[in-house]
Amino acid sequence: MGKLRIGIAGTSRGSHFHEDFSKVDGAEVVAIMDPDKRARQAFCDKYQVEYALASYEDLLNAGIDVVVIASPLQLHAAQAIDALNQDIHVLSEVTAAATLEDCKLLLQAAKNSNAQYMMAENYCYIRENIAIRNMVRAGLFGDIYFAEGEYLHNVTYLHYDEHGKPTWRRKETMGKRGCTYGTHSLGPPLDWFNERVKLVNCLGPGSHTEPAYENDDTTMMLCRTESGALITIRLDMVSNRPHNMGYYSLQGTKGCYEAPRVPGGTHRIWLTDYTQSKEEWLALPDVYGDFLPAELIDFPEEAKDSHHWGADYFMVKDFVHRILEQRPVAIDIYKSLEMTLPGILSEQSITRNGAPIEVPDVRKW
C-alpha cells in the first residue's frame, strides 16, 4: 500500500490533525470537509488540500482511505457508520457515540466492514500514561485495584458562538446530567487494568457556577471493573479554577503512582522494588529508560509542538503505521465502546441518585 489518503471532517480540531498527519510518512491529507464556508476558506488559507468540501457524503467520495472525524460529538457515530459501510478506515474523536443505540449500530457497522475503526483517545498516548502501563504489565505495581482520573477544564467560552447561539458543547456535554465527556480520564486507567467497567455510579453537586446549565458543575463517576477494582472519574468543565486536564493516580499491592495536580509538578511513583524508604517517592522520569522506547524519552521535533503534550503526534503515527502494516489498531471498536459506555450509562445513574447501573459487555452483543 502506498500513502494513505486522509480526509478530515471538521476544520477546527481538524487543523491539528492535518499538522500531525503531515509529519508522518505514509499519509497525506487530501480532503477536508466543513459545512461552514468561512471555516473551509480559513483552513485553505493555511493548508493545501486537493478538496475542500461542504458535505460529508462528498468527503467519503473523494477517493480517501481514511476519514478523521473531528465533527461535533453527536455526529461521531453516524459519520463513522457511513464510512465503515464504504470500507473507509475511521479515526474518530471522542466520544465514540452519544447514545446506547448508536453504540450498537456502530459496533455492527465495524463488524461488517473491511475497514478498521479507532477512537482517537489521545490521552492513552501521553508519555507518562504509557510508562505506567508498561510498568503495570511488568508487574511492578503488583495487583492493581484503584485508580483516579480527572479532567478539570473550564470551557464555558466555547458553549456559545459569536451570535449567542448554543454550540454542540453546550448541548451535548452540559445539556444533560452525567459524565458526558469522560473518556480522557477513563481511557488510560482502562488501558492499565486491561478490563471493562461492569457497574457505574454517578453523582453531582448540582449547578452553581452556571445555574442555567442542566449538568452539574462537577460530576463524579465511580466505575467498578469486572475484577472488582475501583476507578473514580471527576469531570468539571465549568468551575472557575486553573485547568488540570490530566490528573491520574494508581494504587496496587506493590506501589502507587501520583500525577501532579498543578502545572510544573513532578509525576511520582512509589514502588517496593525500587524504593528503599517507605516514605521516599521517585520521579517517574527517572525510570523512563526502563519502560519507554527511545522516541518517547527523547521526544522528536515532530512531537514537541503537537497538542496534548505530544500525544496527538504519537497517536496519529501509530494509527498510520498499523493501517499500512494491516495490523489491528490500538483502540479498536470494542475498547472504544468500553471507554464510551460508562459515561452514557452514568446519565441514568445520576438521575437515580447515584444508583448502580450495569454496563453491558459489548463483546457479547
GROMACS .gro file of C-alpha atoms in nm:
model
  365
    1MET     CA    1   0.000   0.000   0.000
    2GLY     CA    2   0.124   0.350  -0.084
    3LYS     CA    3   0.042   0.664   0.109
    4LEU     CA    4  -0.287   0.670   0.291
    5ARG     CA    5  -0.520   0.936   0.152
    6ILE     CA    6  -0.668   1.115   0.453
    7GLY     CA    7  -0.994   1.308   0.465
    8ILE     CA    8  -1.086   1.522   0.766
    9ALA     CA    9  -1.440   1.613   0.873
   10GLY     CA   10  -1.435   1.933   1.078
   11THR     CA   11  -1.174   2.205   1.036
   12SER     CA   12  -1.141   2.341   1.390
   13ARG     CA   13  -0.992   2.037   1.561
   14GLY     CA   14  -0.916   1.906   1.212
   15SER     CA   15  -0.639   2.160   1.163
   16HIS     CA   16  -0.442   1.992   1.443
   17PHE     CA   17  -0.493   1.653   1.281
   18HIS     CA   18  -0.369   1.794   0.950
   19GLU     CA   19  -0.048   1.913   1.112
   20ASP     CA   20   0.019   1.574   1.274
   21PHE     CA   21  -0.067   1.361   0.971
   22SER     CA   22   0.159   1.584   0.761
   23LYS     CA   23   0.456   1.487   0.981
   24VAL     CA   24   0.405   1.112   0.936
   25ASP     CA   25   0.548   0.918   0.644
   26GLY     CA   26   0.286   0.716   0.465
   27ALA     CA   27  -0.004   0.959   0.496
   28GLU     CA   28  -0.129   1.263   0.307
   29VAL     CA   29  -0.428   1.482   0.386
   30VAL     CA   30  -0.608   1.527   0.053
   31ALA     CA   31  -0.952   1.650   0.156
   32ILE     CA   32  -1.131   1.841   0.428
   33MET     CA   33  -1.499   1.894   0.490
   34ASP     CA   34  -1.686   2.161   0.685
   35PRO     CA   35  -2.038   2.295   0.625
   36ASP     CA   36  -1.917   2.643   0.721
   37LYS     CA   37  -1.780   2.818   0.411
   38ARG     CA   38  -1.573   3.063   0.616
   39ALA     CA   39  -1.416   2.776   0.810
   40ARG     CA   40  -1.323   2.599   0.486
   41GLN     CA   41  -1.168   2.914   0.347
   42ALA     CA   42  -0.969   2.982   0.662
   43PHE     CA   43  -0.836   2.626   0.653
   44CYS     CA   44  -0.737   2.655   0.286
   45ASP     CA   45  -0.564   2.987   0.351
   46LYS     CA   46  -0.330   2.799   0.585
   47TYR     CA   47  -0.305   2.447   0.438
   48GLN     CA   48  -0.307   2.296   0.091
   49VAL     CA   49  -0.554   2.017   0.013
   50GLU     CA   50  -0.700   1.880  -0.309
   51TYR     CA   51  -1.060   1.910  -0.197
   52ALA     CA   52  -1.242   2.148   0.038
   53LEU     CA   53  -1.597   2.018   0.062
   54ALA     CA   54  -1.925   2.121   0.221
   55SER     CA   55  -2.085   1.778   0.262
   56TYR     CA   56  -1.973   1.462   0.438
   57GLU     CA   57  -2.101   1.247   0.153
   58ASP     CA   58  -1.872   1.429  -0.088
   59LEU     CA   59  -1.581   1.375   0.151
   60LEU     CA   60  -1.636   0.998   0.154
   61ASN     CA   61  -1.648   1.002  -0.227
   62ALA     CA   62  -1.320   1.194  -0.262
   63GLY     CA   63  -1.108   0.880  -0.301
   64ILE     CA   64  -0.991   0.867   0.061
   65ASP     CA   65  -0.863   0.565   0.253
   66VAL     CA   66  -0.914   0.713   0.600
   67VAL     CA   67  -1.162   0.962   0.742
   68VAL     CA   68  -1.080   1.157   1.056
   69ILE     CA   69  -1.400   1.253   1.233
   70ALA     CA   70  -1.341   1.583   1.410
   71SER     CA   71  -1.706   1.685   1.393
   72PRO     CA   72  -1.940   1.772   1.681
   73LEU     CA   73  -1.984   1.482   1.924
   74GLN     CA   74  -2.342   1.398   1.827
   75LEU     CA   75  -2.230   1.324   1.467
   76HIS     CA   76  -1.945   1.085   1.551
   77ALA     CA   77  -2.134   0.756   1.537
   78ALA     CA   78  -2.341   0.829   1.226
   79GLN     CA   79  -2.042   0.957   1.030
   80ALA     CA   80  -1.829   0.662   1.137
   81ILE     CA   81  -2.102   0.420   1.031
   82ASP     CA   82  -2.128   0.581   0.686
   83ALA     CA   83  -1.752   0.549   0.638
   84LEU     CA   84  -1.733   0.191   0.760
   85ASN     CA   85  -2.016   0.097   0.526
   86GLN     CA   86  -1.788   0.212   0.243
   87ASP     CA   87  -1.486   0.027   0.384
   88ILE     CA   88  -1.309   0.352   0.475
   89HIS     CA   89  -1.092   0.339   0.789
   90VAL     CA   90  -1.208   0.565   1.073
   91LEU     CA   91  -1.018   0.767   1.332
   92SER     CA   92  -1.291   0.930   1.540
   93GLU     CA   93  -1.266   1.199   1.803
   94VAL     CA   94  -1.408   1.117   2.148
   95THR     CA   95  -1.656   1.005   2.245
   96ALA     CA   96  -1.738   0.720   2.005
   97ALA     CA   97  -2.113   0.775   2.040
   98ALA     CA   98  -2.366   0.969   2.245
   99THR     CA   99  -2.635   0.705   2.299
  100LEU     CA  100  -2.657   0.334   2.376
  101GLU     CA  101  -2.837   0.267   2.048
  102ASP     CA  102  -2.566   0.444   1.849
  103CYS     CA  103  -2.308   0.224   2.020
  104LYS     CA  104  -2.492  -0.085   1.899
  105LEU     CA  105  -2.521   0.045   1.543
  106LEU     CA  106  -2.155   0.148   1.538
  107LEU     CA  107  -2.041  -0.193   1.660
  108GLN     CA  108  -2.243  -0.369   1.392
  109ALA     CA  109  -2.102  -0.145   1.120
  110ALA     CA  110  -1.746  -0.208   1.238
  111LYS     CA  111  -1.801  -0.585   1.246
  112ASN     CA  112  -1.942  -0.581   0.893
  113SER     CA  113  -1.670  -0.358   0.746
  114ASN     CA  114  -1.339  -0.444   0.584
  115ALA     CA  115  -1.201  -0.123   0.734
  116GLN     CA  116  -1.085  -0.057   1.090
  117TYR     CA  117  -1.235   0.179   1.348
  118MET     CA  118  -1.030   0.358   1.614
  119MET     CA  119  -1.138   0.617   1.868
  120ALA     CA  120  -0.877   0.891   1.896
  121GLU     CA  121  -0.832   0.872   2.273
  122ASN     CA  122  -0.506   1.061   2.266
  123TYR     CA  123  -0.467   1.054   2.645
  124CYS     CA  124  -0.370   0.687   2.614
  125TYR     CA  125  -0.067   0.814   2.417
  126ILE     CA  126   0.059   1.060   2.679
  127ARG     CA  127   0.414   0.964   2.770
  128GLU     CA  128   0.353   0.925   3.143
  129ASN     CA  129   0.046   0.709   3.086
  130ILE     CA  130   0.238   0.478   2.853
  131ALA     CA  131   0.517   0.442   3.108
  132ILE     CA  132   0.268   0.348   3.381
  133ARG     CA  133   0.101   0.095   3.152
  134ASN     CA  134   0.434  -0.070   3.076
  135MET     CA  135   0.522  -0.080   3.445
  136VAL     CA  136   0.185  -0.237   3.527
  137ARG     CA  137   0.244  -0.506   3.266
  138ALA     CA  138   0.587  -0.569   3.413
  139GLY     CA  139   0.423  -0.638   3.749
  140LEU     CA  140   0.585  -0.351   3.938
  141PHE     CA  141   0.259  -0.232   4.092
  142GLY     CA  142   0.157  -0.583   4.196
  143ASP     CA  143  -0.219  -0.637   4.185
  144ILE     CA  144  -0.376  -0.303   4.095
  145TYR     CA  145  -0.713  -0.225   4.249
  146PHE     CA  146  -0.772   0.154   4.245
  147ALA     CA  147  -0.720   0.442   4.003
  148GLU     CA  148  -0.834   0.801   3.955
  149GLY     CA  149  -0.876   1.024   3.653
  150GLU     CA  150  -0.971   1.392   3.643
  151TYR     CA  151  -1.049   1.634   3.362
  152LEU     CA  152  -1.093   1.987   3.500
  153HIS     CA  153  -1.118   2.232   3.212
  154ASN     CA  154  -1.335   2.542   3.214
  155VAL     CA  155  -1.460   2.572   2.855
  156THR     CA  156  -1.768   2.789   2.909
  157TYR     CA  157  -1.630   3.027   2.645
  158LEU     CA  158  -1.693   2.752   2.388
  159HIS     CA  159  -2.057   2.697   2.483
  160TYR     CA  160  -2.199   2.981   2.269
  161ASP     CA  161  -2.097   3.106   1.927
  162GLU     CA  162  -2.035   3.465   1.823
  163HIS     CA  163  -2.410   3.513   1.768
  164GLY     CA  164  -2.502   3.383   2.112
  165LYS     CA  165  -2.635   3.050   1.988
  166PRO     CA  166  -2.554   2.738   2.190
  167THR     CA  167  -2.282   2.520   2.040
  168TRP     CA  168  -2.270   2.141   2.041
  169ARG     CA  169  -2.061   2.154   2.359
  170ARG     CA  170  -2.339   2.340   2.540
  171LYS     CA  171  -2.600   2.092   2.415
  172GLU     CA  172  -2.414   1.760   2.431
  173THR     CA  173  -2.185   1.800   2.732
  174MET     CA  174  -2.374   2.048   2.951
  175GLY     CA  175  -2.732   1.998   2.832
  176LYS     CA  176  -2.783   1.678   3.032
  177ARG     CA  177  -2.655   1.533   3.358
  178GLY     CA  178  -2.381   1.273   3.382
  179CYS     CA  179  -2.018   1.218   3.291
  180THR     CA  180  -2.072   1.334   2.934
  181TYR     CA  181  -1.705   1.373   2.834
  182GLY     CA  182  -1.518   1.122   3.043
  183THR     CA  183  -1.301   0.915   2.811
  184HIS     CA  184  -0.990   1.130   2.856
  185SER     CA  185  -0.997   1.040   3.224
  186LEU     CA  186  -1.122   0.682   3.195
  187GLY     CA  187  -0.926   0.569   2.889
  188PRO     CA  188  -0.575   0.542   3.041
  189PRO     CA  189  -0.688   0.359   3.360
  190LEU     CA  190  -0.884   0.108   3.149
  191ASP     CA  191  -0.569   0.065   2.943
  192TRP     CA  192  -0.376  -0.010   3.264
  193PHE     CA  193  -0.635  -0.253   3.404
  194ASN     CA  194  -0.699  -0.411   3.063
  195GLU     CA  195  -1.058  -0.490   3.156
  196ARG     CA  196  -1.400  -0.333   3.117
  197VAL     CA  197  -1.628  -0.144   3.356
  198LYS     CA  198  -1.914  -0.359   3.485
  199LEU     CA  199  -2.102  -0.116   3.712
  200VAL     CA  200  -2.119   0.263   3.718
  201ASN     CA  201  -2.247   0.507   3.983
  202CYS     CA  202  -2.267   0.881   3.924
  203LEU     CA  203  -2.333   1.180   4.149
  204GLY     CA  204  -2.303   1.557   4.127
  205PRO     CA  205  -2.348   1.865   4.349
  206GLY     CA  206  -2.582   2.048   4.113
  207SER     CA  207  -2.527   2.362   3.904
  208HIS     CA  208  -2.374   2.659   4.084
  209THR     CA  209  -2.127   2.834   3.855
  210GLU     CA  210  -2.373   2.829   3.564
  211PRO     CA  211  -2.717   2.779   3.728
  212ALA     CA  212  -2.894   2.760   3.392
  213TYR     CA  213  -2.693   2.456   3.288
  214GLU     CA  214  -2.852   2.115   3.317
  215ASN     CA  215  -2.529   1.931   3.403
  216ASP     CA  216  -2.359   1.961   3.740
  217ASP     CA  217  -2.051   2.176   3.790
  218THR     CA  218  -1.857   1.864   3.888
  219THR     CA  219  -1.958   1.508   3.814
  220MET     CA  220  -1.816   1.207   3.998
  221MET     CA  221  -1.838   0.871   3.824
  222LEU     CA  222  -1.745   0.553   4.013
  223CYS     CA  223  -1.655   0.261   3.789
  224ARG     CA  224  -1.637  -0.097   3.918
  225THR     CA  225  -1.443  -0.326   3.686
  226GLU     CA  226  -1.506  -0.695   3.625
  227SER     CA  227  -1.234  -0.791   3.871
  228GLY     CA  228  -1.379  -0.563   4.140
  229ALA     CA  229  -1.127  -0.279   4.102
  230LEU     CA  230  -1.250   0.078   4.150
  231ILE     CA  231  -1.185   0.373   3.918
  232THR     CA  232  -1.309   0.721   4.015
  233ILE     CA  233  -1.357   0.981   3.744
  234ARG     CA  234  -1.411   1.353   3.803
  235LEU     CA  235  -1.535   1.573   3.518
  236ASP     CA  236  -1.565   1.950   3.552
  237MET     CA  237  -1.592   2.186   3.255
  238VAL     CA  238  -1.738   2.499   3.415
  239SER     CA  239  -1.583   2.566   3.756
  240ASN     CA  240  -1.375   2.879   3.794
  241ARG     CA  241  -1.026   2.742   3.860
  242PRO     CA  242  -0.700   2.676   3.675
  243HIS     CA  243  -0.709   2.385   3.432
  244ASN     CA  244  -0.596   2.037   3.530
  245MET     CA  245  -0.677   1.824   3.227
  246GLY     CA  246  -0.464   1.520   3.304
  247TYR     CA  247  -0.457   1.409   3.665
  248TYR     CA  248  -0.428   1.035   3.736
  249SER     CA  249  -0.334   0.808   4.022
  250LEU     CA  250  -0.291   0.432   4.053
  251GLN     CA  251  -0.266   0.204   4.356
  252GLY     CA  252  -0.150  -0.156   4.368
  253THR     CA  253  -0.026  -0.403   4.627
  254LYS     CA  254   0.338  -0.317   4.548
  255GLY     CA  255   0.326   0.054   4.474
  256CYS     CA  256   0.144   0.363   4.358
  257TYR     CA  257   0.157   0.650   4.109
  258GLU     CA  258   0.057   1.014   4.154
  259ALA     CA  259   0.038   1.272   3.877
  260PRO     CA  260   0.088   1.638   3.975
  261ARG     CA  261  -0.222   1.845   4.047
  262VAL     CA  262  -0.064   2.177   3.946
  263PRO     CA  263   0.143   2.271   3.638
  264GLY     CA  264   0.513   2.212   3.673
  265GLY     CA  265   0.477   1.939   3.933
  266THR     CA  266   0.653   1.604   3.915
  267HIS     CA  267   0.495   1.273   3.824
  268ARG     CA  268   0.585   1.043   4.116
  269ILE     CA  269   0.593   0.671   4.184
  270TRP     CA  270   0.648   0.464   4.496
  271LEU     CA  271   0.743   0.102   4.433
  272THR     CA  272   0.865  -0.165   4.672
  273ASP     CA  273   1.102  -0.296   4.403
  274TYR     CA  274   1.266   0.044   4.352
  275THR     CA  275   1.232   0.247   4.669
  276GLN     CA  276   1.439   0.190   4.982
  277SER     CA  277   1.237   0.407   5.220
  278LYS     CA  278   0.867   0.368   5.298
  279GLU     CA  279   0.826   0.743   5.251
  280GLU     CA  280   1.054   0.801   4.954
  281TRP     CA  281   0.896   0.897   4.622
  282LEU     CA  282   1.075   0.858   4.292
  283ALA     CA  283   1.033   1.093   3.997
  284LEU     CA  284   0.869   0.895   3.717
  285PRO     CA  285   1.115   1.026   3.453
  286ASP     CA  286   1.397   0.861   3.648
  287VAL     CA  287   1.277   0.520   3.527
  288TYR     CA  288   1.180   0.616   3.171
  289GLY     CA  289   1.484   0.437   3.035
  290ASP     CA  290   1.348   0.104   3.161
  291PHE     CA  291   0.989   0.144   3.045
  292LEU     CA  292   0.971   0.368   2.738
  293PRO     CA  293   1.105   0.343   2.383
  294ALA     CA  294   1.378   0.589   2.294
  295GLU     CA  295   1.144   0.802   2.083
  296LEU     CA  296   0.920   0.877   2.378
  297ILE     CA  297   1.215   0.962   2.601
  298ASP     CA  298   1.397   1.192   2.358
  299PHE     CA  299   1.082   1.342   2.201
  300PRO     CA  300   1.139   1.415   1.831
  301GLU     CA  301   1.082   1.764   1.697
  302GLU     CA  302   0.758   1.647   1.535
  303ALA     CA  303   0.610   1.576   1.877
  304LYS     CA  304   0.726   1.887   2.061
  305ASP     CA  305   0.466   2.120   1.910
  306SER     CA  306   0.189   1.858   1.890
  307HIS     CA  307  -0.114   1.900   2.113
  308HIS     CA  308  -0.179   1.719   2.442
  309TRP     CA  309   0.185   1.700   2.542
  310GLY     CA  310   0.288   1.537   2.213
  311ALA     CA  311   0.030   1.260   2.241
  312ASP     CA  312  -0.155   1.359   1.924
  313TYR     CA  313   0.153   1.302   1.709
  314PHE     CA  314   0.232   0.962   1.861
  315MET     CA  315  -0.132   0.854   1.824
  316VAL     CA  316  -0.153   0.955   1.459
  317LYS     CA  317   0.181   0.792   1.380
  318ASP     CA  318   0.079   0.467   1.548
  319PHE     CA  319  -0.256   0.465   1.367
  320VAL     CA  320  -0.098   0.519   1.025
  321HIS     CA  321   0.165   0.251   1.075
  322ARG     CA  322  -0.091  -0.005   1.194
  323ILE     CA  323  -0.320   0.059   0.897
  324LEU     CA  324  -0.036   0.042   0.646
  325GLU     CA  325   0.101  -0.275   0.804
  326GLN     CA  326  -0.250  -0.424   0.824
  327ARG     CA  327  -0.224  -0.472   1.200
  328PRO     CA  328  -0.511  -0.417   1.446
  329VAL     CA  329  -0.541  -0.059   1.571
  330ALA     CA  330  -0.461   0.003   1.938
  331ILE     CA  331  -0.806   0.132   2.043
  332ASP     CA  332  -1.039  -0.084   1.840
  333ILE     CA  333  -1.418  -0.073   1.829
  334TYR     CA  334  -1.451  -0.283   2.145
  335LYS     CA  335  -1.209  -0.075   2.354
  336SER     CA  336  -1.363   0.244   2.213
  337LEU     CA  337  -1.710   0.143   2.327
  338GLU     CA  338  -1.579   0.019   2.662
  339MET     CA  339  -1.436   0.367   2.721
  340THR     CA  340  -1.755   0.537   2.599
  341LEU     CA  341  -2.037   0.333   2.754
  342PRO     CA  342  -1.974   0.414   3.124
  343GLY     CA  343  -2.031   0.783   3.053
  344ILE     CA  344  -2.352   0.712   2.865
  345LEU     CA  345  -2.483   0.489   3.144
  346SER     CA  346  -2.380   0.747   3.406
  347GLU     CA  347  -2.664   0.962   3.274
  348GLN     CA  348  -2.909   0.706   3.410
  349SER     CA  349  -2.730   0.670   3.743
  350ILE     CA  350  -2.713   1.040   3.825
  351THR     CA  351  -3.087   1.084   3.766
  352ARG     CA  352  -3.145   0.791   4.005
  353ASN     CA  353  -2.946   0.946   4.291
  354GLY     CA  354  -2.631   0.751   4.213
  355ALA     CA  355  -2.790   0.407   4.181
  356PRO     CA  356  -2.555   0.148   4.027
  357ILE     CA  357  -2.616   0.082   3.656
  358GLU     CA  358  -2.485  -0.228   3.485
  359VAL     CA  359  -2.265  -0.165   3.181
  360PRO     CA  360  -2.325  -0.420   2.903
  361ASP     CA  361  -2.041  -0.634   2.771
  362VAL     CA  362  -2.003  -0.521   2.411
  363ARG     CA  363  -1.804  -0.831   2.325
  364LYS     CA  364  -2.121  -1.035   2.383
  365TRP     CA  365  -2.352  -0.811   2.179
   0.00000   0.00000   0.00000
